[in-house]
Amino acid sequence: MRTLILALGASLVLAGPALAYDGTKCKAPGNCWEPKPGFPDKIAGTKYDPKHDPKELNKQADSIKAMEERNKKRIENAKKTGKFEYDVAKIAN
């Protein structure tokens, strides 16, 4: 029994460092990203570059601008009339 316990303890001590290794090569603590084999370090200009369409990327910014304009009209109308109207189409210019 004692031999078994010693053998298990020794195997845990020897296996401890091997269990802690995760296969990465860290440049600095916490900076452990590395590309998979065959994957380029830089993505721009490679077959992995998604080449996003600028129109698609600007859709959210455009919708936010439109939302802010509608809100501005609502607030101006509420200040003039004292009543908040959600539907911008009902607001008289």
Short mmCIF file of C-alpha atoms in Angstrom, two decimals:
data_model
loop_
_atom_site.label_atom_id
_atom_site.label_comp_id
_atom_site.label_asym_id
_atom_site.label_seq_id
_atom_site.Cartn_x
_atom_site.Cartn_y
_atom_site.Cartn_z
CA MET A 1 0.00 0.00 0.00
CA ARG A 2 2.80 2.36 0.93
CA THR A 3 4.59 1.62 -2.33
CA LEU A 4 1.45 2.36 -4.29
CA ILE A 5 1.02 5.73 -2.58
CA LEU A 6 4.66 6.62 -3.21
CA ALA A 7 4.38 5.61 -6.86
CA LEU A 8 1.25 7.73 -7.35
CA GLY A 9 2.86 10.70 -5.60
CA ALA A 10 6.02 10.43 -7.71
CA SER A 11 4.01 10.21 -10.93
CA LEU A 12 2.02 13.33 -9.99
CA VAL A 13 5.20 15.26 -9.22
CA LEU A 14 6.79 14.25 -12.52
CA ALA A 15 3.62 14.84 -14.58
CA GLY A 16 2.85 18.27 -13.05
CA PRO A 17 4.97 20.39 -15.42
CA ALA A 18 3.78 18.41 -18.45
CA LEU A 19 0.15 19.05 -17.55
CA ALA A 20 0.78 22.80 -17.28
CA TYR A 21 2.23 23.14 -20.82
CA ASP A 22 -0.45 24.23 -23.29
CA GLY A 23 1.64 24.16 -26.48
CA THR A 24 2.01 27.92 -26.97
CA LYS A 25 5.15 29.97 -27.21
CA CYS A 26 4.49 33.21 -25.36
CA LYS A 27 6.33 36.36 -26.43
CA ALA A 28 5.38 37.98 -23.12
CA PRO A 29 3.14 36.94 -20.24
CA GLY A 30 -0.40 36.96 -21.57
CA ASN A 31 0.73 37.42 -25.20
CA CYS A 32 0.55 33.82 -26.36
CA TRP A 33 -1.23 34.09 -29.72
CA GLU A 34 0.40 32.21 -32.54
CA PRO A 35 -1.02 31.26 -35.93
CA LYS A 36 -1.90 27.68 -36.71
CA PRO A 37 0.54 25.88 -39.02
CA GLY A 38 0.05 27.11 -42.58
CA PHE A 39 -1.84 30.23 -41.46
CA PRO A 40 -0.06 33.56 -42.17
CA ASP A 41 1.11 35.93 -39.41
CA LYS A 42 -0.53 38.88 -41.18
CA ILE A 43 -3.96 38.37 -42.74
CA ALA A 44 -4.17 41.48 -44.95
CA GLY A 45 -3.60 40.64 -48.61
CA THR A 46 -3.89 36.86 -48.16
CA LYS A 47 -6.66 34.46 -49.10
CA TYR A 48 -7.89 34.75 -45.48
CA ASP A 49 -8.49 38.52 -45.79
CA PRO A 50 -12.28 39.06 -45.61
CA LYS A 51 -12.15 42.20 -47.82
CA HIS A 52 -15.15 43.90 -46.22
CA ASP A 53 -17.24 46.19 -48.38
CA PRO A 54 -17.04 49.78 -47.05
CA LYS A 55 -20.76 50.28 -47.79
CA GLU A 56 -21.63 47.34 -45.55
CA LEU A 57 -19.36 48.62 -42.80
CA ASN A 58 -20.95 52.10 -42.91
CA LYS A 59 -24.56 50.89 -42.68
CA GLN A 60 -24.63 51.03 -38.90
CA ALA A 61 -23.07 54.50 -38.80
CA ASP A 62 -25.64 55.74 -41.32
CA SER A 63 -28.54 54.28 -39.36
CA ILE A 64 -27.25 55.91 -36.16
CA LYS A 65 -27.06 59.30 -37.93
CA ALA A 66 -30.64 58.90 -39.14
CA MET A 67 -31.77 57.91 -35.63
CA GLU A 68 -30.10 60.99 -34.14
CA GLU A 69 -31.79 63.24 -36.72
CA ARG A 70 -35.20 61.75 -35.89
CA ASN A 71 -34.58 62.18 -32.18
CA LYS A 72 -33.54 65.80 -32.75
CA LYS A 73 -36.82 66.48 -34.60
CA ARG A 74 -38.81 64.81 -31.80
CA ILE A 75 -37.13 66.86 -29.08
CA GLU A 76 -37.50 70.14 -31.01
CA ASN A 77 -41.19 69.39 -31.55
CA ALA A 78 -41.66 68.49 -27.88
CA LYS A 79 -40.05 71.78 -26.81
CA LYS A 80 -42.32 73.75 -29.19
CA THR A 81 -45.60 71.98 -28.48
CA GLY A 82 -45.02 70.54 -25.00
CA LYS A 83 -46.14 67.13 -26.27
CA PHE A 84 -43.85 64.27 -27.33
CA GLU A 85 -44.71 62.72 -30.69
CA TYR A 86 -42.94 59.47 -31.52
CA ASP A 87 -43.95 59.28 -35.18
CA VAL A 88 -41.71 61.74 -37.05
CA ALA A 89 -44.04 61.70 -40.07
CA LYS A 90 -46.76 63.33 -37.94
CA ILE A 91 -44.48 66.22 -36.93
CA ALA A 92 -45.17 69.35 -38.99
CA ASN A 93 -41.98 70.89 -40.36
#
